[in-house]
Short mmCIF file of C-alpha atoms in Angstrom, two decimals:
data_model
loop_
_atom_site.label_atom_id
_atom_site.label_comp_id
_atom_site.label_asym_id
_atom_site.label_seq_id
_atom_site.Cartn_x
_atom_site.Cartn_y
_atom_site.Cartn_z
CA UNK A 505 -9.60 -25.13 8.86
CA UNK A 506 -8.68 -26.90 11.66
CA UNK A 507 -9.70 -25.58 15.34
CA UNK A 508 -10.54 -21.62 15.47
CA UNK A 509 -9.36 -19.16 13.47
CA UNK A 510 -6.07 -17.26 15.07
CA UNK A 511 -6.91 -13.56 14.79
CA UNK A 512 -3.75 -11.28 16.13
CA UNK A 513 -5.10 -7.47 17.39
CA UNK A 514 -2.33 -5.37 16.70
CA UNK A 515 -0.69 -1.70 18.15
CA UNK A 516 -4.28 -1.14 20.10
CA UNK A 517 -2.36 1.02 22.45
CA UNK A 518 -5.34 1.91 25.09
CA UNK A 519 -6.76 -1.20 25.01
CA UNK A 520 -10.38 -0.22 23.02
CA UNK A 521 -10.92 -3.46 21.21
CA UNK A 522 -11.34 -5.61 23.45
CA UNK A 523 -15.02 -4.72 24.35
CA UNK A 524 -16.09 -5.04 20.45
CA UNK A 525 -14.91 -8.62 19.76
CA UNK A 526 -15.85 -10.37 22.87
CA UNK A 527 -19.08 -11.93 21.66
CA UNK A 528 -16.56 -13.67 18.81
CA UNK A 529 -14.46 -15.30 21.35
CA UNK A 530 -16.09 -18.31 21.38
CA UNK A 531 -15.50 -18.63 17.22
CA UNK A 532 -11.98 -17.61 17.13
CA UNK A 533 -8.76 -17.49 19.40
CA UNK A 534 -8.13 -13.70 20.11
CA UNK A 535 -4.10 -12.50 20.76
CA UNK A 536 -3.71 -8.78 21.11
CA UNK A 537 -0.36 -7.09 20.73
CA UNK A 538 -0.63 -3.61 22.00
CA UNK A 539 3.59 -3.25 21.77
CA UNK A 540 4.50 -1.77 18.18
CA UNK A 541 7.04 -3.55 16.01
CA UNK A 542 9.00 -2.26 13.14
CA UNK A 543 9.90 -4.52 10.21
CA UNK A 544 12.11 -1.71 8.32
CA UNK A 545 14.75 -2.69 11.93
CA UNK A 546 15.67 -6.38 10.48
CA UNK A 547 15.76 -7.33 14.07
CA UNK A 548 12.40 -6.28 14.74
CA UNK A 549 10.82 -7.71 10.93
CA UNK A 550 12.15 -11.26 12.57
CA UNK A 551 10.49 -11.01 16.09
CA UNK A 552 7.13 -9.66 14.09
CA UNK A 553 7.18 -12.21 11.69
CA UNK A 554 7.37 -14.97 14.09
CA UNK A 555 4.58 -12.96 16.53
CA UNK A 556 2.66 -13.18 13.59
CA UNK A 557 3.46 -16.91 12.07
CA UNK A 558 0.54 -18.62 13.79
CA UNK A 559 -2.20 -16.43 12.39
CA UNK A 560 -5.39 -16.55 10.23
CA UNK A 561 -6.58 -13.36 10.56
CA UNK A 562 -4.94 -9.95 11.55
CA UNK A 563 -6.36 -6.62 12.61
CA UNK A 564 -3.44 -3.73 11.44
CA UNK A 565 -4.14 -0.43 13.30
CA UNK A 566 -4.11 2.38 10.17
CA UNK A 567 -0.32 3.01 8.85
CA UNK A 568 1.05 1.65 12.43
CA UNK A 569 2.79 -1.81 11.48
CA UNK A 570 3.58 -2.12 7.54
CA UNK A 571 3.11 -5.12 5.54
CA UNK A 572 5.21 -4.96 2.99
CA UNK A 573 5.39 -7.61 0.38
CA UNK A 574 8.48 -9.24 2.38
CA UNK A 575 6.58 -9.79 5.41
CA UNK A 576 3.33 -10.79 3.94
CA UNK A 577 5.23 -13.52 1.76
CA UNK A 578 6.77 -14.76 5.45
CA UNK A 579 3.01 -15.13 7.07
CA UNK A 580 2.04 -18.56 5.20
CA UNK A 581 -1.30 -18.85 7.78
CA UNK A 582 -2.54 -15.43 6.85
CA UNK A 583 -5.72 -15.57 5.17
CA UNK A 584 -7.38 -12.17 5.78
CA UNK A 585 -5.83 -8.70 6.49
CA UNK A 586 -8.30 -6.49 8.35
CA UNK A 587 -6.97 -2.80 9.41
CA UNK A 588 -9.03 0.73 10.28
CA UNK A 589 -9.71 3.26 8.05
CA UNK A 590 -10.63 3.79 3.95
CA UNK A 591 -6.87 3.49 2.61
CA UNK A 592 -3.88 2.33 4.67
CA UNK A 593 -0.80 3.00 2.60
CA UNK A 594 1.49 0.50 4.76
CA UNK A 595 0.05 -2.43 3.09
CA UNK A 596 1.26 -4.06 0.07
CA UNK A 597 -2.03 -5.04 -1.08
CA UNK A 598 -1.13 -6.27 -4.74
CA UNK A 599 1.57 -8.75 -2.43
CA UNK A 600 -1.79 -10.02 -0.43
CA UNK A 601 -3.79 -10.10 -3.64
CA UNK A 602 -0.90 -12.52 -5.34
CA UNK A 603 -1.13 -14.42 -2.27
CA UNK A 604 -5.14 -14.95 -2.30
CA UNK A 605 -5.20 -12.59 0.89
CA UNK A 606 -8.34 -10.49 1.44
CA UNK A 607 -7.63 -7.10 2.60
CA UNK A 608 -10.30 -5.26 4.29
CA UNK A 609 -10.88 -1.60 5.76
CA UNK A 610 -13.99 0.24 7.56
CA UNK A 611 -15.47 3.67 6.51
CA UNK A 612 -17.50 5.17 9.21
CA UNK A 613 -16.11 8.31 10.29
CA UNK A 614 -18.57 11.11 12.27
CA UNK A 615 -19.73 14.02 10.57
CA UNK A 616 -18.52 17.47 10.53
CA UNK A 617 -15.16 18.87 11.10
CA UNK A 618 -12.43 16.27 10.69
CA UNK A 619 -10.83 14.73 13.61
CA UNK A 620 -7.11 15.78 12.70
CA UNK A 621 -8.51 18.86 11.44
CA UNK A 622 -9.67 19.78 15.00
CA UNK A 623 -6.52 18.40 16.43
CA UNK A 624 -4.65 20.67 14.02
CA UNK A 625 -5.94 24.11 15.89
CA UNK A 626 -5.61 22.46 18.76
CA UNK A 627 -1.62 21.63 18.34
CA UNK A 628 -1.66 25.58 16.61
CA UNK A 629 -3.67 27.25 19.57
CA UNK A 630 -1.40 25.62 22.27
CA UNK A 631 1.85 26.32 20.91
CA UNK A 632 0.96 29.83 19.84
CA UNK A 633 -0.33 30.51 23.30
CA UNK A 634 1.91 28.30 25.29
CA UNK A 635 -0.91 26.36 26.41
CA UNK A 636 1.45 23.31 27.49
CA UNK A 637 4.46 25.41 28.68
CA UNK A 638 1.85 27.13 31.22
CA UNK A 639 0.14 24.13 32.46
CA UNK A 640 3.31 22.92 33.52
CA UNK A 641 4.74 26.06 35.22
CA UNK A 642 1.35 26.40 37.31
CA UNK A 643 1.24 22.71 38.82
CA UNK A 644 4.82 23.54 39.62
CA UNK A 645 4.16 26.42 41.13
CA UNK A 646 4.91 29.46 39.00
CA UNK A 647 3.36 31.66 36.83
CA UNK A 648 3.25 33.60 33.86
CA UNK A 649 6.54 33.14 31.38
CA UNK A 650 5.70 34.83 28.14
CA UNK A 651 3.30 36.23 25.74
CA UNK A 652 0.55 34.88 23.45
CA UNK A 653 0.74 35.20 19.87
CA UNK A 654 -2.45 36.95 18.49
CA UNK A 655 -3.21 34.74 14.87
CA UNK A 656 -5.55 37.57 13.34
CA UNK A 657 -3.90 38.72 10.48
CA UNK A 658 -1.13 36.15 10.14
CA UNK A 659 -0.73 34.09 7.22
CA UNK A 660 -1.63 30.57 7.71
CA UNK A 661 1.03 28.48 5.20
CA UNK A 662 -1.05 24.96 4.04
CA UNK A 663 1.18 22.86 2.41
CA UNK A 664 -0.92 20.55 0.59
CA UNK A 665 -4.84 21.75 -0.02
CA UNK A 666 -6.94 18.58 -0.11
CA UNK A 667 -10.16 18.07 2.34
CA UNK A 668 -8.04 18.31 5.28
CA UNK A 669 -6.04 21.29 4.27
CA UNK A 670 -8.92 22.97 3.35
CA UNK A 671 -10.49 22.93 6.39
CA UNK A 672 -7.98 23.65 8.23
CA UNK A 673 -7.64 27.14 6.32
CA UNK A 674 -11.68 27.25 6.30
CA UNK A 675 -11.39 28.02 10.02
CA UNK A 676 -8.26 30.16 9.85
CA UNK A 677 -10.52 32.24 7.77
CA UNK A 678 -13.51 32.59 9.32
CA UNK A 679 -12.47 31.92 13.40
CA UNK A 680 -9.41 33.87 13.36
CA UNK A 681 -9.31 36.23 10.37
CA UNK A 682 -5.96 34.69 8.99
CA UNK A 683 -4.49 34.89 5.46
CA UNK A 684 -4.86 31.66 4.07
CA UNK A 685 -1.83 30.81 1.19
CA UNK A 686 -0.79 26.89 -0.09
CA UNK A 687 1.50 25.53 -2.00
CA UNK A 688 1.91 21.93 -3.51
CA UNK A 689 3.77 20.45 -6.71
CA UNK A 690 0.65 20.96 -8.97
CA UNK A 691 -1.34 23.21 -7.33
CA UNK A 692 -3.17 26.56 -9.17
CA UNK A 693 -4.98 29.19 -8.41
CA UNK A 694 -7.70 27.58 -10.23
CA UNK A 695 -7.35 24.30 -7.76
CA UNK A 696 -7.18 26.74 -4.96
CA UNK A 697 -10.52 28.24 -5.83
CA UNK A 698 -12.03 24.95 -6.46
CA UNK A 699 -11.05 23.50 -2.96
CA UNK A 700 -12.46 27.19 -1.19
CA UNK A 701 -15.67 27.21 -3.06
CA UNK A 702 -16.39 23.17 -1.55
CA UNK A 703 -15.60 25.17 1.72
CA UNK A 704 -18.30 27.39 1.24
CA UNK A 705 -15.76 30.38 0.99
CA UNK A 706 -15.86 33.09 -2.47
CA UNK A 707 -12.95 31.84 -4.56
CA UNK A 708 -9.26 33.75 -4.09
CA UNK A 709 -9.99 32.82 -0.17
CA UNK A 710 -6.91 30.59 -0.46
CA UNK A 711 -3.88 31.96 -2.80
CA UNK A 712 -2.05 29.30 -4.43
CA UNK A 713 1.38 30.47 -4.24
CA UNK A 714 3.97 29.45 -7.27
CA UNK A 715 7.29 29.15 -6.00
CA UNK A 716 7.77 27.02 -2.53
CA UNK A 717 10.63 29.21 -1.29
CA UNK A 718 8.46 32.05 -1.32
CA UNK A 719 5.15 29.87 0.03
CA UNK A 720 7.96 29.58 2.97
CA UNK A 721 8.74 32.85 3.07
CA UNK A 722 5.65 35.00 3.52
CA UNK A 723 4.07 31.84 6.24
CA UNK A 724 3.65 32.16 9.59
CA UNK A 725 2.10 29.26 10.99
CA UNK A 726 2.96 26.05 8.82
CA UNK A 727 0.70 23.38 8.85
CA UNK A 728 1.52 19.91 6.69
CA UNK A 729 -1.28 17.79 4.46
CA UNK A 730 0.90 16.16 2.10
CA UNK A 731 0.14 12.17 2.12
CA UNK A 732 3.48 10.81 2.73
CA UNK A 733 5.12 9.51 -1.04
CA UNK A 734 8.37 9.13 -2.33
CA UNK A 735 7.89 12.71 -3.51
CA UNK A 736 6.71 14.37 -0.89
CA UNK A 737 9.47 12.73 1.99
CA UNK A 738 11.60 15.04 3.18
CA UNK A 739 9.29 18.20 1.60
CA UNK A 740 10.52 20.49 4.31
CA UNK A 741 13.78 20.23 4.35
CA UNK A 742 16.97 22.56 5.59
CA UNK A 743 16.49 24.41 2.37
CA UNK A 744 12.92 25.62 3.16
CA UNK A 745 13.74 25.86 7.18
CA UNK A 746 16.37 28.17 5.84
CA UNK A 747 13.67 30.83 4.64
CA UNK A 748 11.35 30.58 7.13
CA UNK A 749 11.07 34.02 9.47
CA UNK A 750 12.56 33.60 12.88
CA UNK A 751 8.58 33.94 14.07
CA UNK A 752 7.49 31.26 11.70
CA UNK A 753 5.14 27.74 13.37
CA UNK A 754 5.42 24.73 11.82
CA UNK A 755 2.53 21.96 12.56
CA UNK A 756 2.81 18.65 11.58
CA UNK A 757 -0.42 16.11 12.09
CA UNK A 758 -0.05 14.28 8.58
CA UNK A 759 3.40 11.88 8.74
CA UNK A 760 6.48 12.45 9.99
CA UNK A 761 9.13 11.62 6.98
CA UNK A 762 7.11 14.81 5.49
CA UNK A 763 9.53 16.85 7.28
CA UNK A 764 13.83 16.43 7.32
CA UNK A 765 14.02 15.72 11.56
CA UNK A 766 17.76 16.01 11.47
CA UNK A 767 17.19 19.85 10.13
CA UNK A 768 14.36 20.23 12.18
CA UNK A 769 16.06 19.87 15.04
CA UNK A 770 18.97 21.60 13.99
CA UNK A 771 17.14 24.47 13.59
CA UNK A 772 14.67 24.04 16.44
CA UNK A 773 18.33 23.09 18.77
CA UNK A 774 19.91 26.76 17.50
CA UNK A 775 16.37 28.55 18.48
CA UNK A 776 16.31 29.65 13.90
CA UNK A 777 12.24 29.45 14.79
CA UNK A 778 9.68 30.20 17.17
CA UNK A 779 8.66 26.57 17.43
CA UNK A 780 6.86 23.36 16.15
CA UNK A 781 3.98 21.58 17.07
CA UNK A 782 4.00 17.50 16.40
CA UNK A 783 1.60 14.68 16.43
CA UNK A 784 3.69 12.37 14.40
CA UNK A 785 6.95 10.67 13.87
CA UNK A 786 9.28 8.45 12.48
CA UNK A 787 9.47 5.86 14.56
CA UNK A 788 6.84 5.56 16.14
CA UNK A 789 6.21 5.07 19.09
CA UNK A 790 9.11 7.49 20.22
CA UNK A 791 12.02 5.60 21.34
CA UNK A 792 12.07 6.72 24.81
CA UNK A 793 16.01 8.52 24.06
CA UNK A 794 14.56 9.92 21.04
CA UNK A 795 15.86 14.07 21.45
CA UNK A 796 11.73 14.60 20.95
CA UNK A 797 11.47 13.20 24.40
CA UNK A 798 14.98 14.36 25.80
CA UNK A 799 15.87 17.98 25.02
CA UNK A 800 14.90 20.64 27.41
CA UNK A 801 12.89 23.00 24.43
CA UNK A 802 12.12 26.24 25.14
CA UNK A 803 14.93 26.59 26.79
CA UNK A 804 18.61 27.89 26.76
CA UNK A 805 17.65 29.64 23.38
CA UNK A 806 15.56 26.50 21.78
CA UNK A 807 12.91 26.62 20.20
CA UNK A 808 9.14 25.94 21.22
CA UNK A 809 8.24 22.19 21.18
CA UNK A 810 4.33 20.92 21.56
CA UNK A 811 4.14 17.32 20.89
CA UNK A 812 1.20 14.65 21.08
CA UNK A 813 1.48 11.08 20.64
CA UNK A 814 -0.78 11.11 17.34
CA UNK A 815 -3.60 11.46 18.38
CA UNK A 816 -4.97 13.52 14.82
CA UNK A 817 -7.21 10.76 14.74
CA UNK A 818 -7.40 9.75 18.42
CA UNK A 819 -11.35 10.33 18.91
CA UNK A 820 -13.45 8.48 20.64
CA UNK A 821 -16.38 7.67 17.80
CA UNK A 822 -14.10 7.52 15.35
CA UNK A 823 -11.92 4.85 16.81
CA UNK A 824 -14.75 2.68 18.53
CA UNK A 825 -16.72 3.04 15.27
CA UNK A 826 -13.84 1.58 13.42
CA UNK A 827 -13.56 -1.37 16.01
CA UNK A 828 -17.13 -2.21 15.54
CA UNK A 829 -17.07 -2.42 11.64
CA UNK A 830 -13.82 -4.53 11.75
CA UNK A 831 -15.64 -6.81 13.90
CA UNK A 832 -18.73 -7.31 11.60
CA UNK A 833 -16.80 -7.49 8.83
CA UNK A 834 -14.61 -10.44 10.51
CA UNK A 835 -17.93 -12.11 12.08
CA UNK A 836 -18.78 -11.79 8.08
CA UNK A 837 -15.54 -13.38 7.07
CA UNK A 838 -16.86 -16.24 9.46
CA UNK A 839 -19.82 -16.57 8.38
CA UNK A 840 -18.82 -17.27 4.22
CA UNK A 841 -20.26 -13.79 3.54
CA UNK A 842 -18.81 -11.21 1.12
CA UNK A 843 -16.53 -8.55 3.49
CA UNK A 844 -17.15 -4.75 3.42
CA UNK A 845 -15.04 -2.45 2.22
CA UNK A 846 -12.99 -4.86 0.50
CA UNK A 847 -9.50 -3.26 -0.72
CA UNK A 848 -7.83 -5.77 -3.02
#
């Protein structure tokens, strides 16, 4: 290889990586590309392809810029894909296997309650009390608007029961004395009682319920932890909005296709709910005219609207943990030496 290695940094948004790769400056040429391109928008696929045309090496933030097999075939320079995290579904990794690509991820991730787990209750907690709403009114000089909604006794609605879902109802259980019910495409009771009992909680603590209308039906609070397939896009959809009480939460911190947004915001536009709370999207970033970022909610008879800029993962150990694996594993990549965490 002639000259350094190219190595292209991309969709760091705050600017975190730079601290962890600066004693490999001197061994390769470092570009960092905070500004998200799309390559499913044909003019955007061009522009990212030819961003990316020079490179050796490329860092892909987890599930934030695909690499599908189109855009990996247009990369002829690419010799290793790095990105954050165990899995990242955005890559086409059998395309960067037929192309003699390595593809690398990182697995630390702190103990204890999961990151988007805790940024779950916290999206639930602030839109059931209007945590956001009332921030606002007091720096502009008002006061109280409305009433808290007491959880104890609700049902909490999980719709998909892995790890995350799990403990997410572990807590609705034992913090707030919630109902805990769940619903996915193969899910039993006997799943159900499997996923409590890793919780530490008897069995029956979460009721798998059969039919997804009435999983809909009897939920309160919402909360999605589906991983995003051809399946599961579009899982809540105008049909289920349809059944949902005029009360009813919906939380979102898994991906954003999970969830129709045309009938969401139909529904959240006629005030059919009491509100959502969102961490992520489709696109994202936001376009800055998206209606997300435009619509006066909670007003005029809308619904409640909480959103964060997902952030599920957003954690400070987590993320700079993640940075500082990637970079041994590319000072490894340097150095002839078999990578970590290897993925194809």
């Amino acid at each position: 290889m002639a000259g350094k290695p190219k190595f292209a940094i991309l969709d760091d948004y705050q600017g975190i990586s730079s601290a962890h790769f600066a004693y490999l400056e001197s061994r390769v040429d470092i570009s960092r590309f905070p500004e998200t391109l799309d390559p499913r928008d044909p003019t955007q696929r061009d522009a990212l392809i030819q961003r990316l045309h020079p490179f050796d090496v490329i860092l892909a933030m987890r599930e934030r810029t695909p690499f599908a097999a189109d855009t990996v075939k247009a990369l002829p320079n690419l010799k290793l894909l790095l990105t954050t995290g165990t899995r990242n579904l955005a890559l086409d990794l059998q395309a960067c296997a037929d192309k003699g690509i390595a593809v690398a991820g990182t697995e630390g991730r702190p103990p204890g309650v999961n990151s988007t787990v805790q940024h779950t209750w916290a999206l639930i907690l602030a839109l059931a009390r209007h945590i956001a709403r009332d921030d606002a009114a007091v720096k502009q000089g008002g006061w109280q608007g409305s009433l808290g909604i007491n959880l104890s006794g609700k049902t909490l609605a999980l719709l998909g029961l892995g790890k995350l879902g799990s403990q997410v109802g572990k807590i609705a259980i034992q913090a707030f004395g919630m109902d805990v019910i769940a619903w996915s495409a193969n899910l039993t009771q006997e799943k159900a009682d499997e996923q409590a009992q890793a919780q530490g909680l008897p069995a029956g603590s979460f009721v798998a319920v059969p039919s997804k209308s009435e999983f809909f039906q009897r939920a309160d609070v919402v909360s999605l932890h589906n991983v995003l397939s051809d399946r599961s896009r579009g899982i809540l959809g105008a049909p289920e909005l349809a059944v949902v009480k005029p009360t009813a939460m919906i939380v979102n911190t898994s991906r954003g296709p999970l969830i129709d947004q045309e009938a969401l915001l139909e529904t959240l536009n006629a005030g059919r709910i009491r509100g959502v709370a969102l961490d992520v999207f489709d696109p994202e970033p936001l376009p800055a005219d998206s209606p997300w970022r435009t619509t006066a909610w909670g007003k005029d008879g809308r619904s409640e609207v909480v959103l964060s800029p997902h952030m599920g993962y957003g954690e400070e150990e987590l993320i700079n943990g993640w940075y500082k694996e990637v970079a041994e594993n590319l000072e490894r990549w340097l150095d002839g030496k078999e990578l970590k965490k290897k993925m194809n």
